[in-house]
Amino acid sequence: MNTKVKIAGVEWKNPITTASGTFGSGLEYSEFLDLSNLGAVTTKGVAAIPWEGNPTPRIAETSSGMLNAIGLQNPGVDVFLERDYPFLKQFDTNIIVNVVGKTTEDYCKVVERLANAQVDMLEINISCPNVKEGGIAFGQNCTSVEAITKEIKKYAKQPIIMKLSPNVTDITEMARAAEAGGADALSLINTITGMKIDVHKRGFVLANKTGGLSGPAVKPVAVRMVYQVANAVNIPIIGMGGIMTGEDALEFIMAGATTVAVGTANFINPTATMDILNEIKDYMRKYNINDIQELIGCVK
Amino acid sequence: MNTKVKIAGVEWKNPITTASGTFGSGLEYSEFLDLSNLGAVTTKGVAAIPWEGNPTPRIAETSSGMLNAIGLQNPGVDVFLERDYPFLKQFDTNIIVNVVGKTTEDYCKVVERLANAQVDMLEINISCPNVKEGGIAFGQNCTSVEAITKEIKKYAKQPIIMKLSPNVTDITEMARAAEAGGADALSLINTITGMKIDVHKRGFVLANKTGGLSGPAVKPVAVRMVYQVANAVNIPIIGMGGIMTGEDALEFIMAGATTVAVGTANFINPTATMDILNEIKDYMRKYNINDIQELIGCVK
Amino acid sequence: MTATFKKSVTIISVDKLNADIFSMWIKDEEIVSASKPGQFLSLYCKSGDRLLPRPISICEINKKESTLRLVYRVAGKGTEEISHYKATDKIEVMGPLGNGFTLEGKKAILIGGGIGIPPMLELAKQLQCEKTIVLGYRDVTFLDQEFKYLGQVYISTEDGSTGTKGNVIDAIKANGLEADLIYACGPTPMLRGVKAYATEHGIPAQLSMEERMACGIGACLACVCKTKEKDHHSNVNNKRICKDGPVFYADEIEL
Amino acid sequence: MTATFKKSVTIISVDKLNADIFSMWIKDEEIVSASKPGQFLSLYCKSGDRLLPRPISICEINKKESTLRLVYRVAGKGTEEISHYKATDKIEVMGPLGNGFTLEGKKAILIGGGIGIPPMLELAKQLQCEKTIVLGYRDVTFLDQEFKYLGQVYISTEDGSTGTKGNVIDAIKANGLEADLIYACGPTPMLRGVKAYATEHGIPAQLSMEERMACGIGACLACVCKTKEKDHHSNVNNKRICKDGPVFYADEIEL
Ligand SMILES: Cc1cc2nc3c(=O)[nH]c(=O)nc-3n(C[C@H](O)[C@H](O)[C@H](O)COP(=O)(O)OP(=O)(O)OC[C@H]3O[C@@H](n4cnc5c(N)ncnc54)[C@H](O)[C@@H]3O)c2cc1C
Ligand SMILES: Cc1cc2nc3c(=O)[nH]c(=O)nc-3n(C[C@H](O)[C@H](O)[C@H](O)COP(=O)(O)OP(=O)(O)OC[C@H]3O[C@@H](n4cnc5c(N)ncnc54)[C@H](O)[C@@H]3O)c2cc1C
Ligand SMILES: Cc1cc2nc3c(=O)[nH]c(=O)nc-3n(C[C@H](O)[C@H](O)[C@H](O)COP(=O)(O)O)c2cc1C
Ligand SMILES: Cc1cc2nc3c(=O)[nH]c(=O)nc-3n(C[C@H](O)[C@H](O)[C@H](O)COP(=O)(O)O)c2cc1C
Ligand code: FES
Ligand code: FES
């Protein structure tokens, strides 16, 4: 039974990675699972300099979902390279660094600093709804998606995955713009902007007022967008948004994702990635699927 | 304790209506509650001629939500006026007719036919994601939102509520366009486009492939949009999307909705509207709120 | 107009009939006294992420004890959840829903296929005419012993392990069964076969249909089926299975 | 590195202490043998719409019986759900989590406010020095009887119904209590008061903090608090309450 997939020229031993920001740099979860069993580890967003993130409360629970407004707190690319990168290198898995910035130059700086590291792919987060500058601002307009992709490609030595925002009228336009800009792959979806009000305190639950919705609540939207994009572009897709089980992951794969990322599920079950992988294998066994490739985009 | 509110010049005895399409024309639910206790009854979408709707399966369950692709099946405005309208006139409540069409002319035809009926408000559905023509096509572009609103206003004798789609990059642009076109009020949100795949059958669960996501899963997105729009326009808002309890309704009201609509909740609890109204009253009693007006938009 | 109730009722017992079939008795005077064969209840899950009702046919009605039986197969997460309930637990239900069977005919064949078998039990009990019962299974049988006292029972299994190898129509043909009316509930391919058989023999047939439901009371238009004539309510060729059905005459509907 | 477990454990008992406070004993050898005072467990709900864990402090540890006590207030839907669980039910938990208290000092004051009182119980049991216990309530007291054998207990209530009228600091002042170390857990305003008091008197204080959590193990950065110095892990002035805390020295953090 083959679970190996190739995405943008990089071979993964299985189609499972972690959704950025839900797995740190893997250290905390390495107590629960062997990171070498993942297709790839995707890190929390890394910026050129340390970011403080937003004030607390940073999260709120919603029906079958959660809102987060972490605000991309991160120690900066230097600490990442000194501490997290050597840690991750110990494992036999691909490393995907999620890159964030406030300006195009910020993104390029991080990409340049990582160019000579043995990082396997770069995921460019132009879709974070929780920071005032940068983030989603780049991801909601075709022209800027294409422009930033092009610019980043100048500095990148690794394949570039553009991470798209679902907070748009037509996700296929953004996908085509990223493809036109030279993106090697796409990640979708990032979180959907939401809000929760505490009616007893008569105020916002999140200090940031709005946050990004993730978890099973958003899965139908995410599957729809993956399906639309898979039918609109020729570059591969990392699908994510509410994956909790092997069947959820298979929905994304059948809709056209080459690989999938597990996010919020890690919080509920620290071995979610491994359980999902096993459930996919069970499915393949049950239906006599020899190669997971057969399932990618099989629902038309 | 006052629960009366005035919206676009129409007085409602309380801020609760039914979300279009989830309550038929009220007949079936009148077995469970006295329709006169509602602020308004909003009907299923009514077109100029009968519509067959989509093939089945038309619905799918998702985590804390559901997808529907009914496709606006309806008996047409003539049957509506002959049968449903006299039925609704028996009750001491406002009647809001949800209007659908494939072309601007279609919408205007229905609006014209209803001009002389004692219908209190018209809700113009330019946001249905489940029909091939019309519907959402009108609702995802500022220019067409403004144009269709203007055109409809020429024929309408009742206040016009434009029902907006959440499937847009910036909901405030659509709201401003509707306001510019002369809308008297706004309804939001309609459903978010989603998809569910049956991994065992390797096919779409819905015959229509995609459907509209509703229920508690979408509430954080709906509250966010109501908040954004309330801060962007000067016309009142009917808020909806996942309201199951009095506290949910209050989230919308505090975010800036003048009234709220209860949709999917009716399917889970046929007296949901009344239970929600009572929970709002309990809240007002507990916190000594004499007039519900005090709560509208109180969270800034 | 029959009364419909939405309420929390007490579970009297839950028994496992075989690997994935469960039998539950619930108690409620109002619902039971309004129920008739062919109607169904909407069951609501406790897990807050599962919003929609699970429609389950009424399998037996005990008016004296105010109890009602549901027999269900674990088909997904909702029925799985419900299979774990125990006696004295409460369950939220709405019903009775739908029109139910019209009791008529002099010589009837009652046909149940798979999880369409349960509603035939109460029907068999209430139907006061000459009756033959045909039950179709994939392999393992259930409930068949309980039909024995209510009429002559014929069984078909796909694997031939019990009765006629094949489907219910094969069993009818193999046993040369005859009738002036057919009642049937089962998967769509079976109903299609029954309709074809009934048309061919010029016998009226009452078919109980299935579709995904949201409201269960005719408001949301989720559960329609195609009809031959324009329907009075919808003004198009659609009828609502939850409200106008689930039982239709074969010649009313397109299958 | 302490071991952390994510597993389903058996509930031994659930008792109501007062209108909205419940006491639950669970049994699990691995978790109990790794637990110490000031650590907490993440409890997971069964209702599928509630995804996030409910962090609850360890109130008592019985290593011999491999049992562990949690005392919790019904604050919302999750704790409400958990309050309905019964003995022999299973509950999904992760833990032990966090750093716990550092047992030190010669003469300590243990301060618990409201639902911050439970973790002080196991601390009081394990702390082998001279100790005074100050418990602050709004009105009705709970757990106070159980502290009696572990040290001198002083109580404050906001309505003055028991002990000193006012807050815990009022009780400390009213009774002229002294110490070389303070341990405290309670609402943020109380911790702020304790920090001010400790600073003023030049006494070190270990404060147990609270914040909304998602992962509970330091990965998601949901639960940070502001620190005086740049934190080694975050490289900014933020520490993670779930991993680096919940117990901090008062002078490490901004309150
Ligand atoms: C009128 C009627 C009577 C029925 N009577 C019985 C009965 O007596 N015994 C029995 O075992 N089953 C019966 N069914 C089928 C039963 O409703 C489904 O098997 C059940 O709803 C599956 O729920 P689930 O949560 O296990 O599956 P899931 O796949 O998790 O369900 C997801 C959603 O799809 C719906 N759904 C899935 N399958 C069906 C189906 N076949 N029909 C309608 N909705 C479906 C569910 O209600 C739910 O909303 C009946 C269906 C109808 C319409
Ligand atoms: C380290 C730590 C130890 C705690 N120990 C105890 C204890 O021993 N006894 C006790 O009664 N309570 C304790 N709490 C508070 C307890 O976690 C919350 O009261 C509880 O999570 C509320 O859940 P709910 O579902 O009832 O409320 P909801 O409002 O429905 O919860 C919604 C979400 O917000 C979170 N949340 C709500 N209030 C709090 C809060 N005060 N702190 C953290 N998260 C919150 C919930 O975990 C959940 O994710 C502790 C909190 C922390 C951080
Ligand atoms: C707490 C949290 C932090 C996140 N941080 C990042 C981030 O740093 N960069 C990024 O691109 N996406 C971030 N995301 C988005 C996730 O990577 C993912 O796109 C989204 O959560 C949907 O997947 P899920 O539903 O499986 O969580 C974050 C999500 C959560 C819940
Ligand atoms: C079954 C179903 C049918 C609907 N039909 C219509 C419709 O005819 N016209 C319309 O404007 N909205 C329609 N909607 C959208 C609802 O009116 C409402 O905007 C949406 O469901 C969000 O509210 P809720 O989460 O409370 O259901 C429909 C929704 C559902 C679930
Ligand atoms: S389920 Fe709503 S009309 Fe049948
Ligand atoms: S809860 Fe995730 S870092 Fe603390």
GROMACS .gro file of C-alpha atoms in nm, chain A residues 62-64 67 140 166-170 174 192-204 209-210 213 216-221 223-224 227-228 246-248 250-252 254-255 283 286-287 289 295 298-300, chain B residues 62-64 67 140 166-170 174 192-204 209-210 213 216-221 223-224 227-228 246-248 250-252 254-255 283 286-287 289 295 298-300:
model
  106
   62THR     CA    1  -1.767   2.828   1.912
   63SER     CA    2  -2.000   2.548   1.803
   64SER     CA    3  -1.776   2.279   1.653
   67LEU     CA    4  -1.179   3.150   1.707
  140GLN     CA    5  -0.777   3.932  -0.072
  166PRO     CA    6  -1.121   3.192   0.244
  167ASN     CA    7  -1.244   3.545   0.312
  168VAL     CA    8  -1.288   3.621  -0.056
  169THR     CA    9  -1.568   3.626  -0.310
  170ASP     CA   10  -1.395   3.392  -0.553
  174MET     CA   11  -0.675   3.416  -0.591
  192ILE     CA   12  -1.259   3.254   0.831
  193THR     CA   13  -1.298   3.584   1.014
  194GLY     CA   14  -1.549   3.560   1.296
  195MET     CA   15  -1.657   3.725   1.619
  196LYS     CA   16  -1.801   3.619   1.951
  197ILE     CA   17  -1.980   3.847   2.192
  198ASP     CA   18  -2.011   3.777   2.564
  199VAL     CA   19  -2.368   3.885   2.625
  200HIS     CA   20  -2.324   3.886   3.002
  201LYS     CA   21  -2.019   4.112   2.997
  202ARG     CA   22  -2.156   4.295   2.690
  203GLY     CA   23  -1.819   4.291   2.521
  204PHE     CA   24  -1.610   4.096   2.275
  209LYS     CA   25  -1.260   4.171   1.869
  210THR     CA   26  -1.241   3.938   1.566
  213LEU     CA   27  -1.265   3.045   1.277
  216PRO     CA   28  -1.506   2.111   1.193
  217ALA     CA   29  -1.748   2.405   1.162
  218VAL     CA   30  -1.555   2.532   0.856
  219LYS     CA   31  -1.493   2.197   0.687
  220PRO     CA   32  -1.776   2.223   0.431
  221VAL     CA   33  -1.645   2.562   0.320
  223VAL     CA   34  -1.380   2.123   0.099
  224ARG     CA   35  -1.579   2.338  -0.142
  227TYR     CA   36  -1.268   2.142  -0.503
  228GLN     CA   37  -1.310   2.473  -0.684
  246GLY     CA   38  -0.938   0.999   0.830
  247GLU     CA   39  -1.271   1.040   0.651
  248ASP     CA   40  -1.242   1.417   0.680
  250LEU     CA   41  -1.021   1.183   0.249
  251GLU     CA   42  -1.293   1.435   0.166
  252PHE     CA   43  -1.018   1.688   0.094
  254MET     CA   44  -1.107   1.329  -0.312
  255ALA     CA   45  -1.194   1.694  -0.372
  283TYR     CA   46  -0.988   0.298   0.437
  286LYS     CA   47  -1.106  -0.179   0.316
  287TYR     CA   48  -1.156  -0.059  -0.041
  289ILE     CA   49  -0.678   0.106  -0.282
  295LEU     CA   50  -0.799   0.897  -0.458
  298CYS     CA   51  -1.142   1.128  -0.771
  299VAL     CA   52  -1.472   1.304  -0.704
  300LYS     CA   53  -1.559   1.523  -1.002
  362THR     CA   54  -2.230   1.890   0.891
  363SER     CA   55  -2.070   1.957   1.230
  364SER     CA   56  -2.304   2.199   1.409
  367LEU     CA   57  -2.594   2.222   0.392
  440GLN     CA   58  -2.145   3.933  -0.508
  466PRO     CA   59  -2.161   3.619   0.311
  467ASN     CA   60  -1.966   3.475   0.017
  468VAL     CA   61  -1.785   3.802  -0.048
  469THR     CA   62  -1.450   3.957   0.035
  470ASP     CA   63  -1.598   4.266   0.196
  474MET     CA   64  -2.224   4.516  -0.060
  492ILE     CA   65  -2.209   3.015   0.305
  493THR     CA   66  -2.133   2.791   0.010
  494GLY     CA   67  -2.006   2.450   0.119
  495MET     CA   68  -1.964   2.093   0.002
  496LYS     CA   69  -1.975   1.748   0.155
  497ILE     CA   70  -1.823   1.438   0.001
  498ASP     CA   71  -1.937   1.086   0.084
  499VAL     CA   72  -1.603   0.907   0.097
  500HIS     CA   73  -1.764   0.564   0.089
  501LYS     CA   74  -1.968   0.632  -0.224
  502ARG     CA   75  -1.691   0.860  -0.358
  503GLY     CA   76  -1.940   1.121  -0.465
  504PHE     CA   77  -2.107   1.441  -0.354
  509LYS     CA   78  -2.267   1.924  -0.544
  510THR     CA   79  -2.256   2.243  -0.335
  513LEU     CA   80  -2.410   2.616   0.512
  516PRO     CA   81  -2.448   2.736   1.474
  517ALA     CA   82  -2.132   2.658   1.273
  518VAL     CA   83  -2.168   2.987   1.086
  519LYS     CA   84  -2.270   3.207   1.379
  520PRO     CA   85  -1.925   3.361   1.442
  521VAL     CA   86  -1.904   3.466   1.077
  523VAL     CA   87  -2.204   3.806   1.403
  524ARG     CA   88  -1.882   3.949   1.260
  527TYR     CA   89  -2.105   4.407   1.339
  528GLN     CA   90  -1.909   4.526   1.036
  546GLY     CA   91  -3.174   3.381   2.336
  547GLU     CA   92  -2.806   3.446   2.401
  548ASP     CA   93  -2.727   3.382   2.036
  550LEU     CA   94  -2.857   3.885   2.179
  551GLU     CA   95  -2.510   3.850   2.025
  552PHE     CA   96  -2.658   3.971   1.697
  554MET     CA   97  -2.554   4.372   2.059
  555ALA     CA   98  -2.347   4.359   1.740
  583TYR     CA   99  -3.213   3.821   3.009
  586LYS     CA  100  -3.211   3.958   3.497
  587TYR     CA  101  -3.016   4.265   3.392
  589ILE     CA  102  -3.317   4.619   3.078
  595LEU     CA  103  -2.913   4.654   2.366
  598CYS     CA  104  -2.435   4.821   2.254
  599VAL     CA  105  -2.107   4.637   2.195
  600LYS     CA  106  -1.869   4.864   2.009
   0.00000   0.00000   0.00000
